[in-house]
mmCIF file of C-alpha atoms and ligand atoms in Angstrom:
data_model
loop_
_atom_site.group_PDB
_atom_site.id
_atom_site.type_symbol
_atom_site.label_atom_id
_atom_site.label_comp_id
_atom_site.label_asym_id
_atom_site.label_seq_id
_atom_site.Cartn_x
_atom_site.Cartn_y
_atom_site.Cartn_z
ATOM 1 C CA MET A 7 124.263 -49.837 78.381
ATOM 2 C CA ILE A 8 122.026 -47.557 80.476
ATOM 3 C CA PHE A 9 120.315 -46.066 77.407
ATOM 4 C CA GLU A 10 119.756 -49.539 76.034
ATOM 5 C CA THR A 11 118.132 -50.671 79.292
ATOM 6 C CA ILE A 12 115.980 -47.547 79.505
ATOM 7 C CA SER A 13 114.812 -47.813 75.927
ATOM 8 C CA THR A 14 113.707 -51.428 76.342
ATOM 9 C CA SER A 15 111.880 -50.679 79.579
ATOM 10 C CA GLY A 16 110.210 -47.645 77.974
ATOM 11 C CA HIS A 17 111.266 -45.044 80.557
ATOM 12 C CA GLU A 18 110.951 -41.349 79.833
ATOM 13 C CA GLU A 19 113.608 -40.065 82.185
ATOM 14 C CA VAL A 20 116.102 -41.383 84.706
ATOM 15 C CA VAL A 21 117.817 -38.911 87.003
ATOM 16 C CA PHE A 22 120.980 -39.692 88.962
ATOM 17 C CA CYS A 23 121.171 -37.521 92.059
ATOM 18 C CA HIS A 24 124.394 -36.924 93.916
ATOM 19 C CA ASN A 25 125.335 -34.630 96.767
ATOM 20 C CA LYS A 26 128.719 -35.321 98.296
ATOM 21 C CA ASP A 27 128.289 -33.289 101.494
ATOM 22 C CA ALA A 28 124.940 -34.884 102.279
ATOM 23 C CA GLY A 29 126.189 -38.345 101.247
ATOM 24 C CA LEU A 30 123.303 -38.659 98.813
ATOM 25 C CA LYS A 31 123.287 -41.187 96.006
ATOM 26 C CA ALA A 32 119.835 -41.614 94.557
ATOM 27 C CA ILE A 33 118.093 -42.461 91.303
ATOM 28 C CA ILE A 34 114.698 -41.158 90.263
ATOM 29 C CA ALA A 35 113.029 -43.058 87.437
ATOM 30 C CA ILE A 36 110.070 -41.619 85.578
ATOM 31 C CA HIS A 37 108.543 -44.400 83.550
ATOM 32 C CA ASN A 38 105.486 -42.803 82.000
ATOM 33 C CA THR A 39 103.627 -39.513 82.425
ATOM 34 C CA VAL A 40 100.967 -39.901 79.738
ATOM 35 C CA LEU A 41 98.152 -40.005 82.299
ATOM 36 C CA GLY A 42 99.652 -37.519 84.749
ATOM 37 C CA PRO A 43 102.618 -36.843 87.002
ATOM 38 C CA ALA A 44 104.620 -39.927 87.953
ATOM 39 C CA LEU A 45 103.798 -40.852 91.547
ATOM 40 C CA GLY A 46 105.708 -43.527 93.438
ATOM 41 C CA GLY A 47 107.559 -43.981 96.700
ATOM 42 C CA THR A 48 111.213 -43.658 97.576
ATOM 43 C CA ARG A 49 112.959 -46.820 98.726
ATOM 44 C CA MET A 50 116.097 -46.667 100.852
ATOM 45 C CA TRP A 51 118.169 -49.814 100.555
ATOM 46 C CA ASN A 52 121.766 -50.848 100.904
ATOM 47 C CA TYR A 53 122.167 -52.148 97.353
ATOM 48 C CA ALA A 54 125.185 -54.302 96.533
ATOM 49 C CA ASN A 55 126.059 -52.136 93.537
ATOM 50 C CA GLU A 56 124.792 -49.459 91.145
ATOM 51 C CA ALA A 57 123.322 -51.926 88.677
ATOM 52 C CA GLU A 58 121.142 -53.427 91.391
ATOM 53 C CA ALA A 59 119.856 -49.995 92.422
ATOM 54 C CA LEU A 60 119.148 -49.045 88.811
ATOM 55 C CA ASN A 61 117.325 -52.308 88.047
ATOM 56 C CA ASP A 62 115.214 -51.939 91.147
ATOM 57 C CA VAL A 63 114.117 -48.390 90.389
ATOM 58 C CA LEU A 64 113.369 -49.211 86.749
ATOM 59 C CA ARG A 65 111.285 -52.256 87.664
ATOM 60 C CA LEU A 66 109.396 -50.515 90.465
ATOM 61 C CA SER A 67 108.630 -47.348 88.480
ATOM 62 C CA ARG A 68 107.220 -49.365 85.577
ATOM 63 C CA GLY A 69 104.990 -51.206 88.055
ATOM 64 C CA MET A 70 103.624 -47.863 89.270
ATOM 65 C CA THR A 71 102.579 -46.897 85.730
ATOM 66 C CA TYR A 72 100.460 -50.044 85.521
ATOM 67 C CA LYS A 73 99.028 -49.685 88.992
ATOM 68 C CA ALA A 74 97.944 -46.072 88.455
ATOM 69 C CA ALA A 75 96.587 -46.781 84.970
ATOM 70 C CA VAL A 76 94.532 -49.820 85.959
ATOM 71 C CA SER A 77 93.180 -47.914 88.956
ATOM 72 C CA GLY A 78 91.755 -45.128 86.813
ATOM 73 C CA LEU A 79 94.027 -42.488 88.350
ATOM 74 C CA ASN A 80 95.335 -39.451 86.518
ATOM 75 C CA LEU A 81 98.851 -40.412 87.432
ATOM 76 C CA GLY A 82 101.862 -41.859 85.728
ATOM 77 C CA GLY A 83 104.497 -44.171 87.138
ATOM 78 C CA GLY A 84 107.729 -43.273 88.867
ATOM 79 C CA LYS A 85 109.861 -44.369 91.762
ATOM 80 C CA ALA A 86 113.071 -43.343 93.504
ATOM 81 C CA VAL A 87 115.789 -45.243 95.316
ATOM 82 C CA ILE A 88 118.279 -43.864 97.801
ATOM 83 C CA TRP A 89 121.381 -45.998 97.984
ATOM 84 C CA GLY A 90 122.266 -46.342 101.665
ATOM 85 C CA ASP A 91 121.614 -48.164 104.907
ATOM 86 C CA PRO A 92 118.353 -46.915 106.435
ATOM 87 C CA ASN A 93 119.659 -47.811 109.906
ATOM 88 C CA LYS A 94 122.883 -45.809 109.593
ATOM 89 C CA ASP A 95 122.884 -43.317 106.748
ATOM 90 C CA LYS A 96 119.808 -41.172 107.348
ATOM 91 C CA SER A 97 120.185 -37.466 108.052
ATOM 92 C CA GLU A 98 118.316 -34.208 107.618
ATOM 93 C CA ALA A 99 120.808 -33.136 104.951
ATOM 94 C CA LEU A 100 120.363 -36.365 102.990
ATOM 95 C CA PHE A 101 116.591 -36.024 102.747
ATOM 96 C CA ARG A 102 116.664 -32.293 102.102
ATOM 97 C CA ALA A 103 119.203 -32.783 99.320
ATOM 98 C CA PHE A 104 116.965 -35.489 97.897
ATOM 99 C CA GLY A 105 113.947 -33.172 98.210
ATOM 100 C CA ARG A 106 115.732 -30.588 96.093
ATOM 101 C CA PHE A 107 116.227 -33.101 93.304
ATOM 102 C CA VAL A 108 112.539 -34.025 93.449
ATOM 103 C CA ASN A 109 111.684 -30.338 93.326
ATOM 104 C CA SER A 110 113.924 -29.753 90.321
ATOM 105 C CA LEU A 111 111.626 -32.028 88.290
ATOM 106 C CA GLY A 112 108.850 -29.452 88.643
ATOM 107 C CA GLY A 113 106.106 -31.909 89.609
ATOM 108 C CA ARG A 114 106.760 -34.511 86.901
ATOM 109 C CA TYR A 115 107.672 -36.846 89.761
ATOM 110 C CA ILE A 116 105.852 -36.952 93.114
ATOM 111 C CA THR A 117 107.376 -39.017 95.875
ATOM 112 C CA ALA A 118 106.042 -40.905 98.948
ATOM 113 C CA GLU A 119 107.294 -43.425 101.530
ATOM 114 C CA ASP A 120 108.426 -46.893 100.590
ATOM 115 C CA VAL A 121 110.599 -49.579 102.209
ATOM 116 C CA GLY A 122 113.198 -48.027 104.538
ATOM 117 C CA ILE A 123 111.557 -44.589 104.640
ATOM 118 C CA ASP A 124 109.106 -43.264 107.187
ATOM 119 C CA VAL A 125 106.916 -40.249 107.673
ATOM 120 C CA ASN A 126 109.651 -38.429 109.653
ATOM 121 C CA ASP A 127 112.080 -38.681 106.734
ATOM 122 C CA MET A 128 109.394 -37.245 104.500
ATOM 123 C CA GLU A 129 109.115 -34.203 106.766
ATOM 124 C CA TYR A 130 112.606 -33.197 105.601
ATOM 125 C CA VAL A 131 111.768 -33.861 101.965
ATOM 126 C CA PHE A 132 108.627 -31.767 102.409
ATOM 127 C CA ARG A 133 110.740 -28.780 103.532
ATOM 128 C CA GLU A 134 112.329 -28.678 100.091
ATOM 129 C CA THR A 135 109.479 -29.630 97.809
ATOM 130 C CA GLU A 136 105.711 -29.850 97.769
ATOM 131 C CA TYR A 137 105.911 -32.803 95.375
ATOM 132 C CA VAL A 138 105.639 -35.351 98.139
ATOM 133 C CA THR A 139 102.664 -37.379 99.415
ATOM 134 C CA GLY A 140 102.162 -39.539 102.483
ATOM 135 C CA VAL A 141 103.069 -36.608 104.687
ATOM 136 C CA HIS A 142 101.847 -36.533 108.249
ATOM 137 C CA GLN A 143 98.228 -35.714 108.994
ATOM 138 C CA VAL A 144 99.263 -32.637 110.981
ATOM 139 C CA HIS A 145 100.439 -31.135 107.675
ATOM 140 C CA GLY A 146 97.169 -31.989 105.938
ATOM 141 C CA GLY A 147 98.539 -35.292 104.641
ATOM 142 C CA SER A 148 96.809 -38.656 104.515
ATOM 143 C CA GLY A 149 98.712 -40.641 107.179
ATOM 144 C CA ASP A 150 98.968 -44.442 107.236
ATOM 145 C CA PRO A 151 97.571 -45.956 104.005
ATOM 146 C CA SER A 152 97.183 -49.507 105.381
ATOM 147 C CA PRO A 153 93.494 -49.337 106.431
ATOM 148 C CA PHE A 154 92.659 -48.079 102.944
ATOM 149 C CA THR A 155 94.677 -50.810 101.309
ATOM 150 C CA ALA A 156 92.807 -53.362 103.442
ATOM 151 C CA TYR A 157 89.419 -51.891 102.603
ATOM 152 C CA GLY A 158 90.349 -51.765 98.915
ATOM 153 C CA THR A 159 91.408 -55.405 99.085
ATOM 154 C CA LEU A 160 87.967 -56.232 100.465
ATOM 155 C CA GLN A 161 86.382 -54.542 97.431
ATOM 156 C CA GLY A 162 88.582 -56.570 95.087
ATOM 157 C CA LEU A 163 87.655 -59.702 97.007
ATOM 158 C CA MET A 164 83.933 -59.029 96.564
ATOM 159 C CA ALA A 165 84.400 -58.731 92.807
ATOM 160 C CA ALA A 166 86.331 -62.014 92.743
ATOM 161 C CA LEU A 167 83.712 -63.830 94.850
ATOM 162 C CA ASN A 168 80.982 -62.545 92.571
ATOM 163 C CA VAL A 169 82.718 -63.828 89.457
ATOM 164 C CA LYS A 170 83.782 -67.159 90.943
ATOM 165 C CA PHE A 171 80.820 -68.072 93.149
ATOM 166 C CA GLY A 172 78.010 -65.835 91.895
ATOM 167 C CA ASN A 173 77.596 -63.863 95.137
ATOM 168 C CA GLU A 174 79.552 -61.371 97.220
ATOM 169 C CA ASP A 175 78.719 -62.644 100.651
ATOM 170 C CA VAL A 176 82.186 -62.349 102.202
ATOM 171 C CA GLY A 177 81.038 -63.966 105.459
ATOM 172 C CA LYS A 178 79.962 -67.197 103.750
ATOM 173 C CA TYR A 179 83.504 -68.146 102.798
ATOM 174 C CA SER A 180 86.698 -69.262 104.514
ATOM 175 C CA TYR A 181 90.078 -67.573 104.215
ATOM 176 C CA ALA A 182 93.776 -68.267 104.696
ATOM 177 C CA VAL A 183 95.491 -64.941 105.348
ATOM 178 C CA GLN A 184 99.281 -65.023 105.190
ATOM 179 C CA GLY A 185 100.662 -62.065 107.148
ATOM 180 C CA VAL A 186 98.803 -59.997 109.715
ATOM 181 C CA GLY A 187 100.887 -56.830 109.603
ATOM 182 C CA HIS A 188 99.592 -53.330 108.924
ATOM 183 C CA VAL A 189 97.328 -54.356 106.072
ATOM 184 C CA GLY A 190 96.668 -57.975 107.053
ATOM 185 C CA MET A 191 95.393 -57.150 110.546
ATOM 186 C CA GLU A 192 92.910 -54.614 109.166
ATOM 187 C CA PHE A 193 91.891 -57.081 106.503
ATOM 188 C CA VAL A 194 91.128 -59.947 108.917
ATOM 189 C CA LYS A 195 89.174 -57.515 111.052
ATOM 190 C CA LEU A 196 86.970 -56.676 108.056
ATOM 191 C CA LEU A 197 86.530 -60.370 107.243
ATOM 192 C CA ARG A 198 85.619 -61.300 110.800
ATOM 193 C CA GLU A 199 83.174 -58.374 111.086
ATOM 194 C CA ARG A 200 81.348 -60.032 108.202
ATOM 195 C CA GLY A 201 81.329 -63.377 109.986
ATOM 196 C CA ALA A 202 83.930 -65.190 107.884
ATOM 197 C CA LYS A 203 86.042 -68.136 109.033
ATOM 198 C CA VAL A 204 89.651 -66.890 108.965
ATOM 199 C CA PHE A 205 92.943 -68.764 109.362
ATOM 200 C CA VAL A 206 96.051 -66.658 109.900
ATOM 201 C CA THR A 207 99.787 -67.057 110.091
ATOM 202 C CA ASP A 208 102.703 -64.677 110.671
ATOM 203 C CA ILE A 209 106.317 -64.884 111.773
ATOM 204 C CA ASN A 210 105.397 -62.302 114.370
ATOM 205 C CA GLN A 211 103.716 -64.339 117.118
ATOM 206 C CA GLU A 212 102.399 -61.244 118.848
ATOM 207 C CA ALA A 213 100.471 -60.303 115.703
ATOM 208 C CA VAL A 214 99.049 -63.833 115.480
ATOM 209 C CA ARG A 215 97.971 -63.677 119.110
ATOM 210 C CA ARG A 216 96.159 -60.401 118.498
ATOM 211 C CA ALA A 217 94.378 -61.763 115.403
ATOM 212 C CA VAL A 218 93.211 -64.747 117.463
ATOM 213 C CA GLU A 219 92.284 -62.986 120.702
ATOM 214 C CA GLU A 220 90.923 -59.714 119.354
ATOM 215 C CA PHE A 221 89.318 -60.851 116.123
ATOM 216 C CA GLY A 222 88.635 -64.562 116.626
ATOM 217 C CA CYS A 223 90.862 -65.916 113.864
ATOM 218 C CA GLU A 224 92.378 -69.397 113.983
ATOM 219 C CA ALA A 225 96.193 -69.655 113.963
ATOM 220 C CA VAL A 226 98.085 -72.083 111.725
ATOM 221 C CA GLY A 227 101.811 -72.669 111.194
ATOM 222 C CA LEU A 228 103.879 -70.634 108.723
ATOM 223 C CA ASP A 229 104.055 -73.410 106.167
ATOM 224 C CA GLU A 230 100.630 -74.855 106.959
ATOM 225 C CA ILE A 231 98.877 -71.809 105.506
ATOM 226 C CA TYR A 232 99.150 -73.336 102.011
ATOM 227 C CA ASP A 233 97.403 -76.558 103.053
ATOM 228 C CA VAL A 234 94.333 -75.273 104.870
ATOM 229 C CA ASP A 235 91.138 -76.164 103.098
ATOM 230 C CA VAL A 236 89.654 -72.731 102.408
ATOM 231 C CA ASP A 237 87.810 -70.897 99.648
ATOM 232 C CA VAL A 238 90.208 -67.953 99.445
ATOM 233 C CA TYR A 239 93.959 -67.652 99.861
ATOM 234 C CA SER A 240 95.117 -64.109 100.735
ATOM 235 C CA PRO A 241 98.836 -63.381 100.426
ATOM 236 C CA THR A 242 99.303 -60.301 102.590
ATOM 237 C CA ALA A 243 102.945 -60.577 103.624
ATOM 238 C CA LEU A 244 105.509 -61.220 100.922
ATOM 239 C CA GLY A 245 105.768 -61.492 97.171
ATOM 240 C CA GLY A 246 106.430 -64.701 95.222
ATOM 241 C CA THR A 247 104.323 -67.009 97.393
ATOM 242 C CA LEU A 248 102.465 -68.308 94.353
ATOM 243 C CA ASN A 249 105.110 -70.592 92.954
ATOM 244 C CA GLU A 250 105.722 -74.113 91.676
ATOM 245 C CA THR A 251 105.729 -75.692 95.107
ATOM 246 C CA THR A 252 102.787 -73.836 96.640
ATOM 247 C CA ILE A 253 100.192 -73.950 93.863
ATOM 248 C CA ASP A 254 99.840 -77.707 94.125
ATOM 249 C CA ARG A 255 99.026 -77.300 97.806
ATOM 250 C CA ILE A 256 96.647 -74.334 97.666
ATOM 251 C CA LYS A 257 93.063 -75.614 97.511
ATOM 252 C CA ALA A 258 91.392 -72.202 97.356
ATOM 253 C CA LYS A 259 89.447 -71.337 94.219
ATOM 254 C CA VAL A 260 90.079 -67.603 94.654
ATOM 255 C CA ILE A 261 93.381 -65.849 95.325
ATOM 256 C CA CYS A 262 93.051 -62.290 96.525
ATOM 257 C CA GLY A 263 95.427 -60.449 98.837
ATOM 258 C CA ALA A 264 97.374 -57.213 99.235
ATOM 259 C CA ALA A 265 100.971 -58.394 98.827
ATOM 260 C CA ASN A 266 102.946 -57.056 95.871
ATOM 261 C CA ASN A 267 104.320 -59.357 93.145
ATOM 262 C CA GLN A 268 102.468 -62.483 94.268
ATOM 263 C CA LEU A 269 103.170 -64.533 91.131
ATOM 264 C CA ALA A 270 106.714 -65.940 91.161
ATOM 265 C CA THR A 271 106.557 -66.105 87.340
ATOM 266 C CA ASP A 272 104.033 -65.416 84.592
ATOM 267 C CA GLN A 273 103.772 -69.174 84.018
ATOM 268 C CA ILE A 274 102.264 -69.544 87.491
ATOM 269 C CA GLY A 275 99.542 -67.086 86.448
ATOM 270 C CA ASP A 276 98.886 -69.181 83.326
ATOM 271 C CA GLU A 277 98.753 -72.353 85.381
ATOM 272 C CA LEU A 278 96.272 -70.908 87.907
ATOM 273 C CA GLU A 279 94.017 -69.950 85.005
ATOM 274 C CA ARG A 280 94.301 -73.465 83.554
ATOM 275 C CA ARG A 281 93.309 -74.948 86.910
ATOM 276 C CA GLY A 282 90.261 -72.705 87.222
ATOM 277 C CA VAL A 283 91.634 -70.708 90.142
ATOM 278 C CA LEU A 284 90.594 -67.060 89.955
ATOM 279 C CA TYR A 285 93.605 -64.852 90.615
ATOM 280 C CA ALA A 286 92.780 -61.229 91.480
ATOM 281 C CA PRO A 287 95.800 -59.310 90.137
ATOM 282 C CA ASP A 288 97.800 -57.896 93.034
ATOM 283 C CA TYR A 289 98.484 -54.396 91.799
ATOM 284 C CA ALA A 290 94.802 -53.767 91.033
ATOM 285 C CA VAL A 291 93.686 -55.188 94.386
ATOM 286 C CA ASN A 292 96.207 -53.330 96.540
ATOM 287 C CA ALA A 293 95.886 -49.888 94.901
ATOM 288 C CA GLY A 294 94.026 -48.438 97.892
ATOM 289 C CA GLY A 295 97.210 -46.998 99.382
ATOM 290 C CA LEU A 296 98.101 -45.253 96.131
ATOM 291 C CA MET A 297 94.555 -43.935 95.706
ATOM 292 C CA ASN A 298 94.668 -42.586 99.232
ATOM 293 C CA VAL A 299 97.910 -40.620 98.808
ATOM 294 C CA SER A 300 96.820 -39.408 95.374
ATOM 295 C CA LEU A 301 94.039 -37.464 97.051
ATOM 296 C CA GLU A 302 96.611 -35.286 98.794
ATOM 297 C CA ILE A 303 97.180 -33.580 95.460
ATOM 298 C CA ASP A 304 93.941 -31.629 95.474
ATOM 299 C CA GLY A 305 93.214 -31.558 99.192
ATOM 300 C CA TYR A 306 92.961 -34.728 101.261
ATOM 301 C CA ASN A 307 89.571 -35.870 102.434
ATOM 302 C CA ARG A 308 89.117 -39.178 104.266
ATOM 303 C CA GLU A 309 85.521 -39.703 103.237
ATOM 304 C CA ARG A 310 86.390 -39.235 99.584
ATOM 305 C CA ALA A 311 89.221 -41.723 100.034
ATOM 306 C CA MET A 312 86.889 -44.382 101.421
ATOM 307 C CA ARG A 313 84.473 -43.854 98.534
ATOM 308 C CA MET A 314 87.315 -44.119 96.055
ATOM 309 C CA MET A 315 88.210 -47.590 97.378
ATOM 310 C CA ARG A 316 84.942 -48.852 95.917
ATOM 311 C CA THR A 317 86.326 -48.281 92.402
ATOM 312 C CA ILE A 318 88.651 -51.237 93.034
ATOM 313 C CA TYR A 319 85.570 -53.462 92.822
ATOM 314 C CA TYR A 320 84.723 -52.145 89.350
ATOM 315 C CA ASN A 321 88.351 -52.250 88.193
ATOM 316 C CA LEU A 322 88.534 -55.926 89.115
ATOM 317 C CA MET A 323 85.234 -56.632 87.367
ATOM 318 C CA ARG A 324 86.619 -55.012 84.227
ATOM 319 C CA ILE A 325 89.815 -57.079 84.440
ATOM 320 C CA PHE A 326 87.777 -60.290 84.737
ATOM 321 C CA GLU A 327 85.711 -59.197 81.718
ATOM 322 C CA ILE A 328 88.826 -58.546 79.625
ATOM 323 C CA SER A 329 90.216 -61.914 80.686
ATOM 324 C CA LYS A 330 87.030 -63.556 79.380
ATOM 325 C CA ARG A 331 86.776 -61.339 76.294
ATOM 326 C CA ASP A 332 90.315 -62.038 75.141
ATOM 327 C CA GLY A 333 90.726 -65.552 76.568
ATOM 328 C CA ILE A 334 93.780 -64.564 78.635
ATOM 329 C CA PRO A 335 94.744 -65.080 82.290
ATOM 330 C CA THR A 336 93.709 -62.329 84.675
ATOM 331 C CA TYR A 337 97.252 -61.071 85.304
ATOM 332 C CA LYS A 338 97.615 -60.399 81.571
ATOM 333 C CA ALA A 339 94.164 -58.848 81.428
ATOM 334 C CA ALA A 340 95.217 -56.325 84.099
ATOM 335 C CA ASP A 341 98.253 -55.329 82.028
ATOM 336 C CA ARG A 342 96.085 -55.049 78.946
ATOM 337 C CA MET A 343 93.543 -52.867 80.706
ATOM 338 C CA ALA A 344 96.328 -50.542 81.893
ATOM 339 C CA GLU A 345 97.903 -50.359 78.430
ATOM 340 C CA GLU A 346 94.555 -49.749 76.726
ATOM 341 C CA ARG A 347 93.860 -46.855 79.068
ATOM 342 C CA ILE A 348 97.278 -45.283 78.536
ATOM 343 C CA ASN A 349 96.850 -45.604 74.772
ATOM 344 C CA THR A 350 93.331 -44.242 74.511
ATOM 345 C CA ILE A 351 93.721 -41.427 77.022
ATOM 346 C CA GLY A 352 97.144 -40.601 75.616
ATOM 347 C CA LYS A 353 95.562 -40.020 72.211
ATOM 348 C CA LEU A 354 93.031 -37.504 73.508
ATOM 349 C CA LYS A 355 94.112 -34.143 72.274
ATOM 350 C CA LEU A 356 93.142 -31.409 74.671
ATOM 351 C CA PRO A 357 95.305 -28.549 73.500
ATOM 352 C CA HIS A 358 93.640 -25.992 75.767
ATOM 353 C CA MET A 359 94.684 -27.886 78.891
ATOM 354 C CA GLY A 360 98.349 -28.388 78.252
ATOM 355 C CA ASN A 361 100.579 -29.993 80.825
ATOM 356 C CA HIS A 362 100.581 -28.261 84.138
ATOM 357 C CA ALA A 363 102.292 -29.180 87.342
ATOM 358 C CA PRO A 364 100.033 -30.532 90.107
ATOM 359 C CA ARG A 365 98.902 -28.041 92.708
ATOM 360 C CA PHE A 366 98.774 -29.168 96.288
ATOM 361 C CA LEU A 367 96.081 -27.587 98.372
ATOM 362 C CA GLY A 368 95.519 -27.476 102.101
ATOM 363 C CA ARG A 369 98.989 -28.462 103.289
ATOM 364 C CA ARG A 370 101.957 -26.630 104.768
ATOM 365 C CA ALA A 371 105.451 -27.789 105.632
ATOM 366 C CA ASN A 372 105.806 -25.916 108.897
HETATM 367 P P1 NAD B 423 103.934 -55.214 107.228
HETATM 368 O O1 NAD B 423 105.407 -55.331 107.239
HETATM 369 O O2 NAD B 423 103.239 -54.358 108.213
HETATM 370 O O3 NAD B 423 103.276 -56.675 107.347
HETATM 371 C C1 NAD B 423 103.810 -57.802 106.778
HETATM 372 C C2 NAD B 423 103.592 -58.934 107.773
HETATM 373 O O4 NAD B 423 104.004 -60.143 107.158
HETATM 374 C C3 NAD B 423 104.423 -58.776 109.051
HETATM 375 O O5 NAD B 423 103.588 -58.937 110.177
HETATM 376 C C4 NAD B 423 105.452 -59.877 108.931
HETATM 377 O O6 NAD B 423 105.829 -60.403 110.187
HETATM 378 C C5 NAD B 423 104.709 -60.900 108.110
HETATM 379 N N1 NAD B 423 105.581 -61.855 107.409
HETATM 380 C C6 NAD B 423 106.782 -61.652 106.846
HETATM 381 N N2 NAD B 423 107.252 -62.797 106.327
HETATM 382 C C7 NAD B 423 106.297 -63.734 106.538
HETATM 383 C C8 NAD B 423 106.195 -65.117 106.228
HETATM 384 N N3 NAD B 423 107.150 -65.769 105.592
HETATM 385 N N4 NAD B 423 105.063 -65.771 106.595
HETATM 386 C C9 NAD B 423 104.080 -65.126 107.244
HETATM 387 N N5 NAD B 423 104.144 -63.825 107.584
HETATM 388 C C10 NAD B 423 105.228 -63.153 107.237
HETATM 389 O O7 NAD B 423 103.553 -54.792 105.727
HETATM 390 P P2 NAD B 423 102.154 -54.244 105.202
HETATM 391 O O8 NAD B 423 102.237 -52.776 105.081
HETATM 392 O O9 NAD B 423 101.039 -54.868 105.967
HETATM 393 O O10 NAD B 423 102.158 -54.825 103.709
HETATM 394 C C11 NAD B 423 101.862 -56.188 103.455
HETATM 395 C C12 NAD B 423 101.999 -56.447 101.948
HETATM 396 O O11 NAD B 423 101.110 -55.603 101.235
HETATM 397 C C13 NAD B 423 103.390 -56.156 101.385
HETATM 398 O O12 NAD B 423 103.647 -57.072 100.345
HETATM 399 C C14 NAD B 423 103.246 -54.764 100.811
HETATM 400 O O13 NAD B 423 104.155 -54.532 99.769
HETATM 401 C C15 NAD B 423 101.828 -54.811 100.293
HETATM 402 N N6 NAD B 423 101.190 -53.498 100.186
HETATM 403 C C16 NAD B 423 101.013 -52.719 101.297
HETATM 404 C C17 NAD B 423 100.372 -51.481 101.176
HETATM 405 C C18 NAD B 423 100.112 -50.618 102.380
HETATM 406 O O14 NAD B 423 99.274 -49.726 102.304
HETATM 407 N N7 NAD B 423 100.772 -50.845 103.509
HETATM 408 C C19 NAD B 423 99.931 -51.026 99.921
HETATM 409 C C20 NAD B 423 100.133 -51.842 98.809
HETATM 410 C C21 NAD B 423 100.768 -53.083 98.961
#
């Protein structure tokens, strides 16, 4: 059953990690390493059962392959899940035991933070392995990726505006931003700095207040965000907000935001295309965080990271071109671009280079 699942999803390796004394139950899934080591975060979640944990790690690791490939990174896709309650089950031993499993893969998998894991947990992982990114700045790491994700989203937005409206003047347009958390708040700041009209909503009223008072946004209700008459809808909170009930309400001609898994189903992506709404594929738009941590591999540099965000603009342009070239919706074009890159680069034979483990420079655990 497991082999059948893995072979259909195309995974290279799935590692079950167990340490009784540390209470560790984890799964590391390496989906594809054709372009480079598999980089992807570790999620800690209280799954209902093993099958749920396995499905989650398989789905998420495959997503990382596509995100890295479409972003032009020399990275493959992987992800890990720790089965446990992040509020109760964390300990030094748990994360160090996990770090040893990561280390045993010799750099084929590089981890980072994801839901349920923070930078302090990663400190313990970092004591056991160097194959970890998103470590604290005091160790030469890259710190919080959110400002980079927001800036990358702005680059993707400019590409979308160019294709849809023929100019990239961000300030000329109006926006409905759903979610002003770590990424969303930075994003609305960038929009307002450019003079744009911005509507925001969030379940966190304090965040809404800040967006209004500090950045001059206009607040709307949680459900109202779909009805505001704007040029761009930006999902920056949750996944699945583009669905059968919302797309009839959204008037925006461009959809571009940082949330993961925005399309509830592929059919919604087809329908947006049919209606002439330009959807900027989420995993290409929100790759700024991944780009940022990837720079830890050969020595983190903030200026280089900011410059790298600009490539998101060109990646989006290429996706829109493929969509036009092949007459397919943009979400499919993003997948095709990723697959084409894996295929062509995978066929390059560079026998003198071989496969070597990544070297991390400029960081130390203690
Ligand atoms: P966050 O938790 O800081 O912010 C999410 C915000 O959305 C919170 O303020 C929350 O209150 C709000 N929210 C939740 N449910 C809502 C609802 N129903 N309506 C309106 N607001 C709601 O998370 P974040 O780091 O800002 O990430 C935002 C999205 O971007 C997520 O989907 C995340 O997966 C994705 N993303 C983030 C990064 C990053 O660098 N942080 C990178 C890639 C993708």
